Tab-separated table of C-alpha atoms and ligand atoms in Angstrom:
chain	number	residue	atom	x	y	z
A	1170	UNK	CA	25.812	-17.319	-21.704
A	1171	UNK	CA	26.843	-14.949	-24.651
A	1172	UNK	CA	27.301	-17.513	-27.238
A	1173	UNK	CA	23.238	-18.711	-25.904
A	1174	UNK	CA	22.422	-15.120	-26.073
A	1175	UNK	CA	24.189	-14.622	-29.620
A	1176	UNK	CA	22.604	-18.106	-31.387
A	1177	UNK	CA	18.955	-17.191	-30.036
A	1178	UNK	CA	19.110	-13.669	-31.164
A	1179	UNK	CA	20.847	-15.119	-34.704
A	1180	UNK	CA	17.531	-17.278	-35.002
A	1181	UNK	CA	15.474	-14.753	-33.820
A	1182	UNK	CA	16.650	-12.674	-36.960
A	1183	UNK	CA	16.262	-15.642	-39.156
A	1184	UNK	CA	13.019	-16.063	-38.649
A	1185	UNK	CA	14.075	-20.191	-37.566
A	1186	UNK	CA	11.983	-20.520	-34.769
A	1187	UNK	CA	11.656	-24.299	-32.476
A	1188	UNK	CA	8.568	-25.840	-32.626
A	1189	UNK	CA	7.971	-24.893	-28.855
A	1190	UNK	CA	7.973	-21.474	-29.350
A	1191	UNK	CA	3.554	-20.130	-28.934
A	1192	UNK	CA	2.811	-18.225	-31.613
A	1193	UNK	CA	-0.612	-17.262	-32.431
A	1194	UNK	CA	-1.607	-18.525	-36.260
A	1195	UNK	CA	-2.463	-15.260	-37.541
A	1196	UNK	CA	-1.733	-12.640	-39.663
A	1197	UNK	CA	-2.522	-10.119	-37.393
A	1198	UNK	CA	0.246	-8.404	-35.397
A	1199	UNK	CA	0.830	-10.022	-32.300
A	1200	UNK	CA	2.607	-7.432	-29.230
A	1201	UNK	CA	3.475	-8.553	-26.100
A	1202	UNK	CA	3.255	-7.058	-22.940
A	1203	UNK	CA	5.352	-7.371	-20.277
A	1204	UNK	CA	4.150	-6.084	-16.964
A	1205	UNK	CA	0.034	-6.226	-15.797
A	1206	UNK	CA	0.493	-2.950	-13.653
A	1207	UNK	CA	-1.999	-0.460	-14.908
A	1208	UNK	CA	0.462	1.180	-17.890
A	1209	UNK	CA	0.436	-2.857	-19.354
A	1210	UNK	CA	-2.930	-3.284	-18.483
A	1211	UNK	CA	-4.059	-0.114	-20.115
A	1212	UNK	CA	-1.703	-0.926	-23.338
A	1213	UNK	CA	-2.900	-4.254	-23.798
A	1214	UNK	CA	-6.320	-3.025	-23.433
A	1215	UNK	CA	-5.907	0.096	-26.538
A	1216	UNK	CA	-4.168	-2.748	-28.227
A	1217	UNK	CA	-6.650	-5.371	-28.108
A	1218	UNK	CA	-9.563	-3.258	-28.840
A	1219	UNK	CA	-7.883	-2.279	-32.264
A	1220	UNK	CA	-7.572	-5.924	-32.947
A	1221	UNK	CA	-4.143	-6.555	-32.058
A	1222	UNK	CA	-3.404	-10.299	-31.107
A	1223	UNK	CA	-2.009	-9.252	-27.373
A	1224	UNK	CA	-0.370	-11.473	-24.951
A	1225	UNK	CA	0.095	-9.932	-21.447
A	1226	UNK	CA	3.197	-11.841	-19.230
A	1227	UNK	CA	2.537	-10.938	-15.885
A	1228	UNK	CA	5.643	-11.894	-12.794
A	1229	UNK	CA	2.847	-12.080	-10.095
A	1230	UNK	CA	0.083	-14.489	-9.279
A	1231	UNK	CA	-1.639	-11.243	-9.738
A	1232	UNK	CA	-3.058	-8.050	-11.955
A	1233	UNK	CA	-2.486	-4.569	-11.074
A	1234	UNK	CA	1.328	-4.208	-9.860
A	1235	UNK	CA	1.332	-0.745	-7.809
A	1236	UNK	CA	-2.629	-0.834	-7.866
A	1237	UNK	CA	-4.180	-3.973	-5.422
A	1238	UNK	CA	-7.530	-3.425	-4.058
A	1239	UNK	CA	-8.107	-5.399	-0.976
A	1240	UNK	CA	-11.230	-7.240	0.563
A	1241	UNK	CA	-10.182	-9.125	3.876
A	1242	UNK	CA	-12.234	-6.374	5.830
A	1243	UNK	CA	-15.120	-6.884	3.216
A	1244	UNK	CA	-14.745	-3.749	1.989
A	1245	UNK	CA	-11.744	-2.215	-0.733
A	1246	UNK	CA	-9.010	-1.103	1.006
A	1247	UNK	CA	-6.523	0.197	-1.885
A	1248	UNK	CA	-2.307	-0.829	-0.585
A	1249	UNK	CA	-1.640	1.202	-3.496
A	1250	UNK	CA	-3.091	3.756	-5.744
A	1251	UNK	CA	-6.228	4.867	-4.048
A	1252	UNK	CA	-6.779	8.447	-5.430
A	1253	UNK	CA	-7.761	9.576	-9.042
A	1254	UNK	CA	-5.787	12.738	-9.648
A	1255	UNK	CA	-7.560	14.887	-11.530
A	1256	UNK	CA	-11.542	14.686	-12.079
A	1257	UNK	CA	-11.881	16.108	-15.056
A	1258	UNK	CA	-12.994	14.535	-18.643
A	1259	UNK	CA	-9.272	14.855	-19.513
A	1260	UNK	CA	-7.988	12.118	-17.328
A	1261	UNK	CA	-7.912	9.229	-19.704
A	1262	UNK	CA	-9.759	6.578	-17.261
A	1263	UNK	CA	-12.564	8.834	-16.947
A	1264	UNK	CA	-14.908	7.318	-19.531
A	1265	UNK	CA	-13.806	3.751	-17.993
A	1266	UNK	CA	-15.013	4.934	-14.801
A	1267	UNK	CA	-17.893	6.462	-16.316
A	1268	UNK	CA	-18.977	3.692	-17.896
A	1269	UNK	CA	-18.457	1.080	-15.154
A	1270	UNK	CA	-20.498	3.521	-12.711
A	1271	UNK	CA	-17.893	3.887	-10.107
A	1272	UNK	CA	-17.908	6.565	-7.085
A	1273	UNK	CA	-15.244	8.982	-6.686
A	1274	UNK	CA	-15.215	10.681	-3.048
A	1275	UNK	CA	-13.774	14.063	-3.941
A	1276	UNK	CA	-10.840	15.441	-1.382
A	1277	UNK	CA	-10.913	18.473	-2.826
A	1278	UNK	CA	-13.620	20.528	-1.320
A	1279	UNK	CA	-13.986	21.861	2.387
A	1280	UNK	CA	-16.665	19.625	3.068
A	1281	UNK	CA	-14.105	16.708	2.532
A	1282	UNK	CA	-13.970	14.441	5.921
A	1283	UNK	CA	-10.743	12.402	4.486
A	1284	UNK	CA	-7.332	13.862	4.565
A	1285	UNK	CA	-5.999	14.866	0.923
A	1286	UNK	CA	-3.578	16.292	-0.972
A	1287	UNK	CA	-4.931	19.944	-0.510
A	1288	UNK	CA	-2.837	21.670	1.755
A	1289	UNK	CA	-5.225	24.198	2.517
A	1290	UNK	CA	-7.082	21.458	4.432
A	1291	UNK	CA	-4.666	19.839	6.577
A	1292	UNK	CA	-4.528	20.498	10.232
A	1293	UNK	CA	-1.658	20.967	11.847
A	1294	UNK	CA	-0.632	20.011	15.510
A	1295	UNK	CA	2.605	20.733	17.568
A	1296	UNK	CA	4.910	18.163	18.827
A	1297	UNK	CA	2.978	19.171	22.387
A	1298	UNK	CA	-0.488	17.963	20.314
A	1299	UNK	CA	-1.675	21.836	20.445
A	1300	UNK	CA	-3.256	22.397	17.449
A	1301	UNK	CA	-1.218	24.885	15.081
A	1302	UNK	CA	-3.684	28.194	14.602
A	1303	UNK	CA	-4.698	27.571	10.932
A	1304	UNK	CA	-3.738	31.595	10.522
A	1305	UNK	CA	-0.084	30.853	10.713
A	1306	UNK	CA	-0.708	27.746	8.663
A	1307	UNK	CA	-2.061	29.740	5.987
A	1308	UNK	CA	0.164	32.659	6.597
A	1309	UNK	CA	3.626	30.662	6.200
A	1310	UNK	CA	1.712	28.666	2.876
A	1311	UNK	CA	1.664	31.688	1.128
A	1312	UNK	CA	5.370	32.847	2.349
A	1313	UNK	CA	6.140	29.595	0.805
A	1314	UNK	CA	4.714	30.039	-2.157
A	1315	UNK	CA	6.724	33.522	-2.388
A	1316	UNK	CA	9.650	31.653	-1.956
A	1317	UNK	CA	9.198	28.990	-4.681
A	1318	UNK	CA	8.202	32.088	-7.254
A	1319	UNK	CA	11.529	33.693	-5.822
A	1320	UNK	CA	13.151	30.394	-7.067
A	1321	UNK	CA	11.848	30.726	-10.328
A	1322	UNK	CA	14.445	33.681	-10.779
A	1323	UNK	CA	17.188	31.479	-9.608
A	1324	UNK	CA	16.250	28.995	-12.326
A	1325	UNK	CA	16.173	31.681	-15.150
A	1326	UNK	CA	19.835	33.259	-13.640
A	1327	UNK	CA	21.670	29.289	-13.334
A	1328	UNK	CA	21.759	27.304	-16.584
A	1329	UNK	CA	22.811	24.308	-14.737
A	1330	UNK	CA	20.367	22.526	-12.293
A	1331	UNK	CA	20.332	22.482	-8.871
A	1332	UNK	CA	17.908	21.033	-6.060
A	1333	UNK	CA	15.219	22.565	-4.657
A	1334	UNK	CA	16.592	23.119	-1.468
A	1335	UNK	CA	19.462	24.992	-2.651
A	1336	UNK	CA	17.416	27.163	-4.593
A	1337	UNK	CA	15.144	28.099	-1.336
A	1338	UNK	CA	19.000	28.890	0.408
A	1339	UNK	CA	19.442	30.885	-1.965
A	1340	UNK	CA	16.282	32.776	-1.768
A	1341	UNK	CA	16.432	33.331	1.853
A	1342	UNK	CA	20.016	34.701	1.889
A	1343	UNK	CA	18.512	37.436	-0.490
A	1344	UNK	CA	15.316	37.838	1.558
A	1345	UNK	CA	15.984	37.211	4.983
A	1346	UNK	CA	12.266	39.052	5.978
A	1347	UNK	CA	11.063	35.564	4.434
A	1348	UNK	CA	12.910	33.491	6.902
A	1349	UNK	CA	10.507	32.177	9.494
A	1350	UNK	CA	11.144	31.681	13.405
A	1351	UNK	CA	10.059	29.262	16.076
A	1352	UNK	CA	6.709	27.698	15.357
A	1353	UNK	CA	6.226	29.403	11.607
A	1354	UNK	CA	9.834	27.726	10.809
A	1355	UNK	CA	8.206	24.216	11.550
A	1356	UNK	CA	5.261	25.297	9.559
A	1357	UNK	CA	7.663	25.796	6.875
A	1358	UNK	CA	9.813	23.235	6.999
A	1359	UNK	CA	6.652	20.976	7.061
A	1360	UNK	CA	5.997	22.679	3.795
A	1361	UNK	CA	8.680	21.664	2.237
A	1362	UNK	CA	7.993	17.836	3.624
A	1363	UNK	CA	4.929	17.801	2.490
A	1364	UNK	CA	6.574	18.248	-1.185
A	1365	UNK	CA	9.354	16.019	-0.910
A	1366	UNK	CA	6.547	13.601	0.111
A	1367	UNK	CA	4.708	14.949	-2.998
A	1368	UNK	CA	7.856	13.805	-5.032
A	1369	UNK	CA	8.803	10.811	-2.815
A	1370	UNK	CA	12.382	12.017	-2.762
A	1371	UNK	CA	14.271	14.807	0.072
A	1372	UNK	CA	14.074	18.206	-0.695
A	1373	UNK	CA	17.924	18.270	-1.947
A	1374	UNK	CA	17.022	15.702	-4.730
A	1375	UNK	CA	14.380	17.395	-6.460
A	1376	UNK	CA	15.787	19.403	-9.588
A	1377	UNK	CA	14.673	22.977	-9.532
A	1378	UNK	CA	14.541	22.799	-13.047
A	1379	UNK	CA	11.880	20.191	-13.549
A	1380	UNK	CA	9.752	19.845	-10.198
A	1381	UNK	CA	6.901	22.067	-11.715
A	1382	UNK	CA	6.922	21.144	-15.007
A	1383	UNK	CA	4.389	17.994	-14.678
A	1384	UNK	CA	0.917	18.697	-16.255
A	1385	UNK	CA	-1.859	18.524	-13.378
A	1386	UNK	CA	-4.872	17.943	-14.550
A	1387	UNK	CA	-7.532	20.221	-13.420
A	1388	UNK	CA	-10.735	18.825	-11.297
A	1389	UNK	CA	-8.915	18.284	-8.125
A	1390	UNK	CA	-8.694	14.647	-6.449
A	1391	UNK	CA	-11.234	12.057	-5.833
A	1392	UNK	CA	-10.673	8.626	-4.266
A	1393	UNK	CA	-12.137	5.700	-5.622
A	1394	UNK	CA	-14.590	4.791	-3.392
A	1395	UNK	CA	-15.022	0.798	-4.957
A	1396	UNK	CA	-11.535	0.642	-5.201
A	1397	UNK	CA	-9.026	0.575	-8.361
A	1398	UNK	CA	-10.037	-3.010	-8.629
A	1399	UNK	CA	-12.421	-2.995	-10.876
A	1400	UNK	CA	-10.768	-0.636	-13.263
A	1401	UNK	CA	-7.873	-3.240	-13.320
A	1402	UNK	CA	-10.398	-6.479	-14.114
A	1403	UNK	CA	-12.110	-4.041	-17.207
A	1404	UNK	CA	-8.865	-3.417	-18.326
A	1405	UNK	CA	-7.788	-6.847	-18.033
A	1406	UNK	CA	-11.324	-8.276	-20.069
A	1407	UNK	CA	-10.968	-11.356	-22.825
A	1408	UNK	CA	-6.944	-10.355	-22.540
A	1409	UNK	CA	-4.382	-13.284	-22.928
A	1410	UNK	CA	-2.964	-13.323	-19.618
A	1411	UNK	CA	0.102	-15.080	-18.076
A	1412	UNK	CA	0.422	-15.046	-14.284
A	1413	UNK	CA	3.726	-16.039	-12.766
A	1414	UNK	CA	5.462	-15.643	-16.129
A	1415	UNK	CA	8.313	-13.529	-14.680
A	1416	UNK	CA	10.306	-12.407	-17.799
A	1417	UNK	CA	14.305	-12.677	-18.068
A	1418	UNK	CA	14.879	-11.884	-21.720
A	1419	UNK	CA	14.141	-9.735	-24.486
A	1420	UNK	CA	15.612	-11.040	-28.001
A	1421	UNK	CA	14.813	-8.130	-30.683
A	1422	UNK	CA	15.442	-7.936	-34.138
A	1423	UNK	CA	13.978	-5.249	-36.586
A	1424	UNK	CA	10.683	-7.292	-36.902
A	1425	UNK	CA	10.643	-9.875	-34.448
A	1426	UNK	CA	10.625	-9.881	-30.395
A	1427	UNK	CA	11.406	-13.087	-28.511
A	1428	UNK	CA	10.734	-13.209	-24.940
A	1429	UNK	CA	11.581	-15.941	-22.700
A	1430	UNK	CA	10.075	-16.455	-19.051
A	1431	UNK	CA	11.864	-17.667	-15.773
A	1432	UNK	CA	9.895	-20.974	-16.147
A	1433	UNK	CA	11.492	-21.809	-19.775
A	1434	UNK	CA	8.714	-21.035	-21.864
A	1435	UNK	CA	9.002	-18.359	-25.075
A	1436	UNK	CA	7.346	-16.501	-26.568
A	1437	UNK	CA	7.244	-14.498	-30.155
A	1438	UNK	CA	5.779	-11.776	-31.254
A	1439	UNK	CA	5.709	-8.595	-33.778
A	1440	UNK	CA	6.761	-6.435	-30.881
A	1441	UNK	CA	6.561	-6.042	-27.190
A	1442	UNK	CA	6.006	-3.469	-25.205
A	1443	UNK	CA	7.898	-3.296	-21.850
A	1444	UNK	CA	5.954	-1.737	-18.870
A	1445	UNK	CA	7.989	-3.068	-15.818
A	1446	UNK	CA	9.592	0.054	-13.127
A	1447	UNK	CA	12.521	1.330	-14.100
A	1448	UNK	CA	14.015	-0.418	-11.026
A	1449	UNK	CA	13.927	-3.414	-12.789
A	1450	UNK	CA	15.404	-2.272	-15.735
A	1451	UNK	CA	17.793	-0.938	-13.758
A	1452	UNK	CA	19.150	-3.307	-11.542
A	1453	UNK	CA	18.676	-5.535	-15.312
A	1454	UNK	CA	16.845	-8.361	-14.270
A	1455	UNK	CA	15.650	-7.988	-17.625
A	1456	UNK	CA	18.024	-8.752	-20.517
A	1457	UNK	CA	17.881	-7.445	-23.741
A	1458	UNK	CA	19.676	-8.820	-26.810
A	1459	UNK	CA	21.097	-6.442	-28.422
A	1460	UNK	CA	21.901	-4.695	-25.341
A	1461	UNK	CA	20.412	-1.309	-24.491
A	1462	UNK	CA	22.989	-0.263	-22.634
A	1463	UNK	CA	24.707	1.668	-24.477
A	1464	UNK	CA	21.255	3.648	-25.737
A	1465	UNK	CA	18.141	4.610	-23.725
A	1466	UNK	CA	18.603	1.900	-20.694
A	1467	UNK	CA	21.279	3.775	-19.947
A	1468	UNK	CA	19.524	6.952	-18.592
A	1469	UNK	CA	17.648	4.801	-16.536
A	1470	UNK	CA	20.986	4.239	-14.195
A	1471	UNK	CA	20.887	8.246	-13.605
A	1472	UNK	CA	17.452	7.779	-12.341
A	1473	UNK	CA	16.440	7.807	-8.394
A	1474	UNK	CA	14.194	5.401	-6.924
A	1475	UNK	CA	12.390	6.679	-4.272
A	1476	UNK	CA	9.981	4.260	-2.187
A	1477	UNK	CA	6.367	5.095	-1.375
A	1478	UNK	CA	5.174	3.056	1.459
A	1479	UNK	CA	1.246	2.805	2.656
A	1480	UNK	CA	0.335	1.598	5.819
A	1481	UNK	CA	-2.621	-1.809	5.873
A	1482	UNK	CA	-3.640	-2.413	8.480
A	1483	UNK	CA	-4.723	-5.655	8.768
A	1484	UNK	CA	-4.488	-6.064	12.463
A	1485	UNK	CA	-8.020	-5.581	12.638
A	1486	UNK	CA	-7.816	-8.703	10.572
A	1487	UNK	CA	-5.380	-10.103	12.967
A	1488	UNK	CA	-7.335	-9.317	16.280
A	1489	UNK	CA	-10.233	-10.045	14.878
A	1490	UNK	CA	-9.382	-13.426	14.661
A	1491	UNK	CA	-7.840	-13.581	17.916
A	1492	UNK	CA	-11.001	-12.103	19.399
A	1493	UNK	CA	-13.207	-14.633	18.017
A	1494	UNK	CA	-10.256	-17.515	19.721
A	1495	UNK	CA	-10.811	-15.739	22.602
A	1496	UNK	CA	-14.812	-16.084	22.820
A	1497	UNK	CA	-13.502	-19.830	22.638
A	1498	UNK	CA	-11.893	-19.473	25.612
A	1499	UNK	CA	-13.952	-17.569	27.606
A	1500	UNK	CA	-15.470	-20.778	29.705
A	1501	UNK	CA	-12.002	-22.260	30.048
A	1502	UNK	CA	-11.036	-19.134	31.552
A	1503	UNK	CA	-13.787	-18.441	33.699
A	1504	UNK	CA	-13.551	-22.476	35.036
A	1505	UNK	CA	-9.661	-21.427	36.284
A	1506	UNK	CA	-10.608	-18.042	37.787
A	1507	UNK	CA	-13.411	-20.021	40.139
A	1508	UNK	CA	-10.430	-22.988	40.661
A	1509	UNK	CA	-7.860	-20.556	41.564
A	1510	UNK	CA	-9.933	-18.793	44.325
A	1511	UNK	CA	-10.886	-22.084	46.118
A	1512	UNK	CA	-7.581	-23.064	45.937
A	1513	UNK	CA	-6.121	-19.919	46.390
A	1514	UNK	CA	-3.789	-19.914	43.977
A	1515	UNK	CA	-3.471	-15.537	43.382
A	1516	UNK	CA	-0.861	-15.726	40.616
A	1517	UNK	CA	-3.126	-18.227	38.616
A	1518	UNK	CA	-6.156	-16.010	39.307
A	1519	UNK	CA	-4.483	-12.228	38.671
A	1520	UNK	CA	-2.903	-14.108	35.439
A	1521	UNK	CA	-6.726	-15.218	34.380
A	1522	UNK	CA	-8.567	-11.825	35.263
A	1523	UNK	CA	-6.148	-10.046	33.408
A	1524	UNK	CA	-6.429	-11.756	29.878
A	1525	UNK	CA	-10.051	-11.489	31.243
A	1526	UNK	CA	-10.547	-8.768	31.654
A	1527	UNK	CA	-7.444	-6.942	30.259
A	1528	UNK	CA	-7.190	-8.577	27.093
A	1529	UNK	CA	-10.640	-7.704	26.546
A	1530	UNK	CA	-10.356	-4.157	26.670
A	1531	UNK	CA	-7.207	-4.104	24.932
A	1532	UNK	CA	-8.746	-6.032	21.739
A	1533	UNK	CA	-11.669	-3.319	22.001
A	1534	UNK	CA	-9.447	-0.464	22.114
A	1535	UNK	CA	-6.771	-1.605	19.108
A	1536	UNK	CA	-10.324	-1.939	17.226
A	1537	UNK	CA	-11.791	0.935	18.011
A	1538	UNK	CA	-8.465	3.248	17.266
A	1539	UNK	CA	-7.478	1.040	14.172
A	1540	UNK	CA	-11.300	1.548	12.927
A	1541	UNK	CA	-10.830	5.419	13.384
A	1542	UNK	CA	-7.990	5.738	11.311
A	1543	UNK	CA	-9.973	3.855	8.815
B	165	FAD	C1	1.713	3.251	-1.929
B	165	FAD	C2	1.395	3.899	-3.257
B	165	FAD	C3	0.343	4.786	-3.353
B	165	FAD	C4	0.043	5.381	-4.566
B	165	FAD	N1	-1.028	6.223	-4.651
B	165	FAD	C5	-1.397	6.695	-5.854
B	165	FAD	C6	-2.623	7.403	-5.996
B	165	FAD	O1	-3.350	7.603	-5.031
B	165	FAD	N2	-2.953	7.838	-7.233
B	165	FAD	C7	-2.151	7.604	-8.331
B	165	FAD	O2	-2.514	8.047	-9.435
B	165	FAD	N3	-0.998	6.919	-8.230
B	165	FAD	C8	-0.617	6.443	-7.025
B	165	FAD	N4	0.513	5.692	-6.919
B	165	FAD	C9	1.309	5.459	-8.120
B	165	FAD	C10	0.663	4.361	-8.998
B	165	FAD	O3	0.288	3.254	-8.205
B	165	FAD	C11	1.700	3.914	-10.012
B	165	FAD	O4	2.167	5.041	-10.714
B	165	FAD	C12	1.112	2.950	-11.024
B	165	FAD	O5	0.333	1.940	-10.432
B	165	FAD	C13	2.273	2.349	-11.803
B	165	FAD	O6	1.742	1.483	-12.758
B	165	FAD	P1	2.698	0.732	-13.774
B	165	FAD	O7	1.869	-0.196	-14.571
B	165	FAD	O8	3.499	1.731	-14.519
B	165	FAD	O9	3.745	-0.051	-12.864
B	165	FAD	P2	3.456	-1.265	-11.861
B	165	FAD	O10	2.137	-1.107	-11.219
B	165	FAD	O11	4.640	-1.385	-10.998
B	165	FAD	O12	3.346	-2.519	-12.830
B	165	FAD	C14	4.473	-3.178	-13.319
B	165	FAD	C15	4.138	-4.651	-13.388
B	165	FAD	O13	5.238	-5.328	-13.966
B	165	FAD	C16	5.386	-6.568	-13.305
B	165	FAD	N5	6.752	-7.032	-13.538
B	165	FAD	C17	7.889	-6.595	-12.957
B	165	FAD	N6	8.929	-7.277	-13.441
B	165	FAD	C18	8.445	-8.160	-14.347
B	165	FAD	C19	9.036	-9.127	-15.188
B	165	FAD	N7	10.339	-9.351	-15.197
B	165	FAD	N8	8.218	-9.854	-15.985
B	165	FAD	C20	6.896	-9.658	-15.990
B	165	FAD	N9	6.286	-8.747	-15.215
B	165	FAD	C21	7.050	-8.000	-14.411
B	165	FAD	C22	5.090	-6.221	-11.858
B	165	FAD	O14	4.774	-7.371	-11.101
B	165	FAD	C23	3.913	-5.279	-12.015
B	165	FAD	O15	2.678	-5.947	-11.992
B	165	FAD	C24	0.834	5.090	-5.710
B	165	FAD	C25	1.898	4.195	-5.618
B	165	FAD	C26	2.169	3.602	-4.409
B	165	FAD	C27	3.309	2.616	-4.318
């Protein structure tokens, strides 16, 4: 395997390429781009437009990566991404929204019927299902928000890092009046879940040093009513793209990239630009010749992956198909209800009224609920 690794990357740097290799006839730089999530996508596209030759290699049969609108109800429902944080002319894909005319509900306001990302607009129930008075809720939000100034001391006294949740120990041992009882304690320690959801990591993983420091764009949140979908297919316009081209190796030498695919095929290019999660890198499904390991890769092995998990539900999908079987077997039913009375048969005929009747109401009920949460 090394000595394979070794001769490509010498005739990588010799510039000896085999026939089979694609490269585009051209003196134009070609980059590759591994990965079609949006960072690819969005590469590819600044790339392209400043007449780069680009070549996109994609794993999936799809576009998009962490971002997948979906239709099956007939309208998008977004398994990933769904909200555009921060409206504001800042946030590089507003003139791509702008431009293609796409909606953006904003879960910002009060008016806002959607759950968001505001805290302010949450409401809270007990594990009783009494609603929590929105007094305390407010009342214990701004105790919290003492408490992560407080912190802010901590930081400047410790030179080495600590989590979060140490640094809030540390705040209520020297202010016990901020320590919360009963009810305003669950308030609080929702608080704190509500960050480490923020963060996708428990509270006792998130560095004190660095939790604030992202930049939030101003504007508040908006969700894209149309879906991310069609940001992904502008993006994606008059690209070079290779679906199912899952890529194994990365040959580099100071002018030259070779990549080669799971299904054999290589490519070469100027350079190549790799946009896949750090997971991958990680767990280095992706080889690199020379080796990264000792140099920036190596950071990536210090990193946590947290998982972010969104609910579909398609068993609306689901029962809606196994309503529409059941319309089929309405008369089939009905014909054994009407033979099981003459003949008196009551286990055949309870069985039948129930996925009668019962299975009716059931179906109706998942749909209704499962609509709701919609
Ligand atoms: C459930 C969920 C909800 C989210 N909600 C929001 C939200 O509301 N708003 C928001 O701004 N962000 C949200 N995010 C985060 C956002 O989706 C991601 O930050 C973003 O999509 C990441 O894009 P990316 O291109 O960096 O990575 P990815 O989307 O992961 O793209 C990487 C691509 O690389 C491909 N790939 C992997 N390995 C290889 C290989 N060996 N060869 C070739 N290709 C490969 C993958 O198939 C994938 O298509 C959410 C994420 C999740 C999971």
């Amino acid at each position: 395997m090394d000595t394979n690794i070794t001769s490509l990357h010498k005739l990588l740097l010799d510039g000896t390429f085999a026939s089979h290799i694609e490269r585009k006839n051209s003196s134009l730089p070609t980059v590759i781009v591994i990965g079609g999530g949006i960072s690819g996508l969005a590469a590819a596209r600044i790339l392209f437009d400043a007449s780069f030759k680009v070549i996109l290699l994609e794993s999936r049969d799809r576009l998009g990566g962490r971002i997948h609108t979906d239709y099956s109800f007939g309208y998008p429902v977004d398994l990933g991404a769904s909200w555009l944080h921060g409206v504001c002319n800042e946030n590089p894909l507003a003139p791509l929204i702008r431009s293609l005319g796409l909606t953006l509900y904003r879960t910002s306001g009060d008016d806002s019927v959607l759950y968001d990302h505001d805290l302010e607009s949450y409401t809270l129930f007990d594990a009783d299902g009494h609603q929590v008075p929105q007094q305390l809720v407010k009342e214990v939000g701004d105790i919290f928000k003492k408490i992560l100034k407080e912190t802010e001391r901590i930081r400047d006294e410790h030179t080495d890092d600590m989590s979060i949740l140490q640094a809030i120990g540390l705040v209520l041992d020297r202010h016990p009046e901020l320590r919360q009882e009963g009810l305003a304690n669950e308030v609080l320690q929702w608080y704190i879940c509500r960050m480490e959801a923020w963060f996708a990591v428990d509270a006792d993983m998130i560095s004190l040093k660095t939790w604030d420091q992202e930049h939030v764009l101003s504007g508040g949140h908006g969700l894209m009513v149309q879906g991310y979908d069609p940001i992904i297919k502008a993006l994606a316009k008059d690209i070079s793209i290779h679906l199912n081209h899952r890529v194994r190796k990365i040959c580099y030498g100071p002018n030259k990239v070779m990549v080669m695919v799971e299904n054999g095929r290589k490519f070469i290019a100027d350079a190549a630009i790799v946009t896949v999660p750090i997971g991958i890198l990680k767990a280095n499904l992706i080889q690199f010749e020379p080796s990264c390991q000792s140099g920036r890769l190596l950071q990536f092995q210090i990193l946590v992956l947290a998982v972010k998990i969104k609910l579909h539900y398609n068993l609306i999908k689901y029962f809606g198909q196994m309503w529409n079987s059941w319309v089929l077997w309405h008369p089939l039913l009905m014909l054994v209800v009407i033979f099981s009375i003459f003949t008196r048969q009551l286990a055949i005929l309870y069985l039948s009224i129930w996925l009668l009747v019962g299975l009716h109401v059931i179906l109706r009920s998942y749909r209704m609920s499962l609509l709701q949460i919609l």
